[in-house]
mmCIF file of C-alpha atoms in Angstrom:
data_model
loop_
_atom_site.group_PDB
_atom_site.id
_atom_site.type_symbol
_atom_site.label_atom_id
_atom_site.label_comp_id
_atom_site.label_asym_id
_atom_site.label_seq_id
_atom_site.Cartn_x
_atom_site.Cartn_y
_atom_site.Cartn_z
ATOM 1 C CA UNK A 1 13.041 -11.336 16.512
ATOM 2 C CA UNK A 2 13.075 -14.755 14.590
ATOM 3 C CA UNK A 3 12.784 -14.141 10.890
ATOM 4 C CA UNK A 4 12.126 -16.503 8.351
ATOM 5 C CA UNK A 5 12.355 -15.065 5.103
ATOM 6 C CA UNK A 6 9.765 -16.523 2.527
ATOM 7 C CA UNK A 7 10.613 -13.890 -0.254
ATOM 8 C CA UNK A 8 12.731 -11.085 -1.191
ATOM 9 C CA UNK A 9 12.088 -8.564 -3.625
ATOM 10 C CA UNK A 10 15.526 -6.781 -5.385
ATOM 11 C CA UNK A 11 15.664 -3.920 -7.595
ATOM 12 C CA UNK A 12 18.298 -1.397 -8.891
ATOM 13 C CA UNK A 13 17.779 2.177 -9.264
ATOM 14 C CA UNK A 14 19.779 4.246 -11.574
ATOM 15 C CA UNK A 15 19.677 7.890 -12.762
ATOM 16 C CA UNK A 16 18.770 10.626 -10.743
ATOM 17 C CA UNK A 17 16.758 9.529 -7.979
ATOM 18 C CA UNK A 18 13.317 10.580 -8.433
ATOM 19 C CA UNK A 19 13.907 11.099 -12.284
ATOM 20 C CA UNK A 20 15.655 7.668 -13.161
ATOM 21 C CA UNK A 21 14.983 3.723 -13.922
ATOM 22 C CA UNK A 22 14.211 1.596 -11.858
ATOM 23 C CA UNK A 23 13.908 -2.462 -12.434
ATOM 24 C CA UNK A 24 13.513 -5.652 -10.431
ATOM 25 C CA UNK A 25 16.603 -8.351 -10.649
ATOM 26 C CA UNK A 26 13.884 -10.863 -12.304
ATOM 27 C CA UNK A 27 12.822 -8.258 -15.170
ATOM 28 C CA UNK A 28 9.361 -8.530 -14.315
ATOM 29 C CA UNK A 29 9.161 -4.632 -13.445
ATOM 30 C CA UNK A 30 10.972 -2.168 -15.231
ATOM 31 C CA UNK A 31 10.220 1.383 -14.815
ATOM 32 C CA UNK A 32 11.042 5.224 -15.485
ATOM 33 C CA UNK A 33 10.956 7.286 -12.677
ATOM 34 C CA UNK A 34 9.732 10.908 -12.653
ATOM 35 C CA UNK A 35 8.956 13.938 -10.581
ATOM 36 C CA UNK A 36 5.416 15.084 -9.923
ATOM 37 C CA UNK A 37 4.613 18.701 -10.545
ATOM 38 C CA UNK A 38 3.866 19.133 -6.803
ATOM 39 C CA UNK A 39 7.527 18.446 -6.093
ATOM 40 C CA UNK A 40 8.940 20.777 -8.837
ATOM 41 C CA UNK A 41 9.261 18.477 -11.469
ATOM 42 C CA UNK A 42 7.792 18.098 -14.904
ATOM 43 C CA UNK A 43 5.263 15.296 -14.089
ATOM 44 C CA UNK A 44 7.051 13.230 -17.358
ATOM 45 C CA UNK A 45 5.779 9.810 -18.544
ATOM 46 C CA UNK A 46 7.382 8.044 -15.716
ATOM 47 C CA UNK A 47 5.658 6.721 -12.336
ATOM 48 C CA UNK A 48 7.289 7.661 -8.799
ATOM 49 C CA UNK A 49 7.765 6.317 -5.480
ATOM 50 C CA UNK A 50 4.390 7.326 -3.773
ATOM 51 C CA UNK A 51 2.706 5.620 -6.991
ATOM 52 C CA UNK A 52 4.547 2.779 -6.318
ATOM 53 C CA UNK A 53 4.242 2.379 -2.409
ATOM 54 C CA UNK A 54 0.162 2.890 -3.099
ATOM 55 C CA UNK A 55 -0.018 0.023 -5.361
ATOM 56 C CA UNK A 56 2.279 -2.207 -3.312
ATOM 57 C CA UNK A 57 0.471 -1.385 -0.070
ATOM 58 C CA UNK A 58 -3.246 -1.573 -1.604
ATOM 59 C CA UNK A 59 -1.996 -5.255 -3.001
ATOM 60 C CA UNK A 60 -0.768 -6.300 0.603
ATOM 61 C CA UNK A 61 -3.830 -4.947 2.197
ATOM 62 C CA UNK A 62 -6.326 -6.638 -0.046
ATOM 63 C CA UNK A 63 -4.463 -9.981 0.510
ATOM 64 C CA UNK A 64 -4.614 -9.415 4.123
ATOM 65 C CA UNK A 65 -8.284 -8.695 3.845
ATOM 66 C CA UNK A 66 -8.970 -11.810 1.699
ATOM 67 C CA UNK A 67 -7.038 -13.775 4.467
ATOM 68 C CA UNK A 68 -9.217 -12.408 7.459
ATOM 69 C CA UNK A 69 -12.434 -12.499 5.450
ATOM 70 C CA UNK A 70 -11.756 -16.174 4.636
ATOM 71 C CA UNK A 71 -11.055 -17.117 8.338
ATOM 72 C CA UNK A 72 -14.224 -14.919 9.151
ATOM 73 C CA UNK A 73 -16.401 -16.808 6.336
ATOM 74 C CA UNK A 74 -17.058 -13.254 4.947
ATOM 75 C CA UNK A 75 -17.458 -12.773 1.147
ATOM 76 C CA UNK A 76 -15.022 -9.750 0.237
ATOM 77 C CA UNK A 77 -14.721 -10.703 -3.437
ATOM 78 C CA UNK A 78 -16.092 -7.811 -4.830
ATOM 79 C CA UNK A 79 -13.878 -5.514 -2.249
ATOM 80 C CA UNK A 80 -11.595 -2.526 -3.538
ATOM 81 C CA UNK A 81 -8.735 -0.847 -1.847
ATOM 82 C CA UNK A 82 -7.742 2.663 -2.896
ATOM 83 C CA UNK A 83 -4.838 3.930 -1.119
ATOM 84 C CA UNK A 84 -3.677 7.663 -1.225
ATOM 85 C CA UNK A 85 -0.089 8.443 -0.571
ATOM 86 C CA UNK A 86 0.827 11.628 0.303
ATOM 87 C CA UNK A 87 4.240 13.108 0.623
ATOM 88 C CA UNK A 88 4.376 16.190 2.693
ATOM 89 C CA UNK A 89 6.721 18.481 4.731
ATOM 90 C CA UNK A 90 6.710 18.289 8.481
ATOM 91 C CA UNK A 91 8.985 19.626 11.513
ATOM 92 C CA UNK A 92 11.527 17.055 10.943
ATOM 93 C CA UNK A 93 11.561 16.788 7.030
ATOM 94 C CA UNK A 94 9.534 15.194 4.413
ATOM 95 C CA UNK A 95 7.039 12.554 5.722
ATOM 96 C CA UNK A 96 4.270 10.185 3.822
ATOM 97 C CA UNK A 97 0.973 9.340 5.094
ATOM 98 C CA UNK A 98 -1.514 7.128 4.069
ATOM 99 C CA UNK A 99 -5.525 7.059 3.513
ATOM 100 C CA UNK A 100 -6.639 3.397 2.706
ATOM 101 C CA UNK A 101 -10.533 3.533 1.535
ATOM 102 C CA UNK A 102 -11.755 -0.081 1.659
ATOM 103 C CA UNK A 103 -14.803 -0.456 0.046
ATOM 104 C CA UNK A 104 -16.718 -3.847 0.632
ATOM 105 C CA UNK A 105 -20.300 -4.402 -1.108
ATOM 106 C CA UNK A 106 -22.850 -6.294 0.473
ATOM 107 C CA UNK A 107 -21.310 -6.383 4.125
ATOM 108 C CA UNK A 108 -23.054 -4.781 7.102
ATOM 109 C CA UNK A 109 -20.812 -1.500 8.039
ATOM 110 C CA UNK A 110 -19.806 -2.693 11.623
ATOM 111 C CA UNK A 111 -18.968 -6.397 10.101
ATOM 112 C CA UNK A 112 -16.941 -4.330 7.235
ATOM 113 C CA UNK A 113 -14.954 -2.283 9.833
ATOM 114 C CA UNK A 114 -14.149 -5.560 11.938
ATOM 115 C CA UNK A 115 -12.640 -7.070 8.762
ATOM 116 C CA UNK A 116 -10.765 -4.109 7.793
ATOM 117 C CA UNK A 117 -9.288 -3.566 11.382
ATOM 118 C CA UNK A 118 -8.144 -7.111 11.342
ATOM 119 C CA UNK A 119 -6.791 -6.804 7.886
ATOM 120 C CA UNK A 120 -4.670 -3.742 9.264
ATOM 121 C CA UNK A 121 -3.498 -5.739 11.900
ATOM 122 C CA UNK A 122 -2.108 -8.577 9.771
ATOM 123 C CA UNK A 123 -1.093 -7.018 6.823
ATOM 124 C CA UNK A 124 3.081 -6.399 6.516
ATOM 125 C CA UNK A 125 2.671 -3.124 5.019
ATOM 126 C CA UNK A 126 0.612 -1.685 7.866
ATOM 127 C CA UNK A 127 2.666 -3.535 10.698
ATOM 128 C CA UNK A 128 5.963 -1.722 8.996
ATOM 129 C CA UNK A 129 4.297 1.666 8.758
ATOM 130 C CA UNK A 130 2.376 1.278 12.290
ATOM 131 C CA UNK A 131 3.835 4.002 14.617
ATOM 132 C CA UNK A 132 6.052 5.720 11.643
ATOM 133 C CA UNK A 133 3.713 7.268 9.250
ATOM 134 C CA UNK A 134 -0.198 8.470 9.440
ATOM 135 C CA UNK A 135 -2.431 5.669 8.046
ATOM 136 C CA UNK A 136 -6.149 6.407 7.611
ATOM 137 C CA UNK A 137 -8.571 3.953 7.404
ATOM 138 C CA UNK A 138 -12.071 4.488 5.655
ATOM 139 C CA UNK A 139 -14.302 1.810 5.645
ATOM 140 C CA UNK A 140 -17.330 1.898 3.002
ATOM 141 C CA UNK A 141 -19.861 -0.796 2.176
ATOM 142 C CA UNK A 142 -21.418 0.606 -1.269
#
């Protein structure tokens, strides 16, 4: 596969994994990491990998949605993406699953669903996770 790098994010994580500290090489993001109570932690003041993944996936999906909407001449300026990232046990160990609720006010349901599916085909996060984790799409228009 031909691959032309457009951007690379680099980060360093130190400490105790989920209970540590992470920062990007450009210092634009620096976060304390904590373990949620559901995973046996104290739900401390930091964030966790699932929250970071949810924000990243949501932002990426929103960008893809805006791109396909622009091509379709549809208005998605008021769209919101609500990603829910779950961590759970499977037969093979721990896995994540994602539910992306996409709300696009002002569009007909069928048009909104078509845009969401097109965005799902375009979004790099969706492409990277396809076939690896469960991703459920929920489309709302109000």
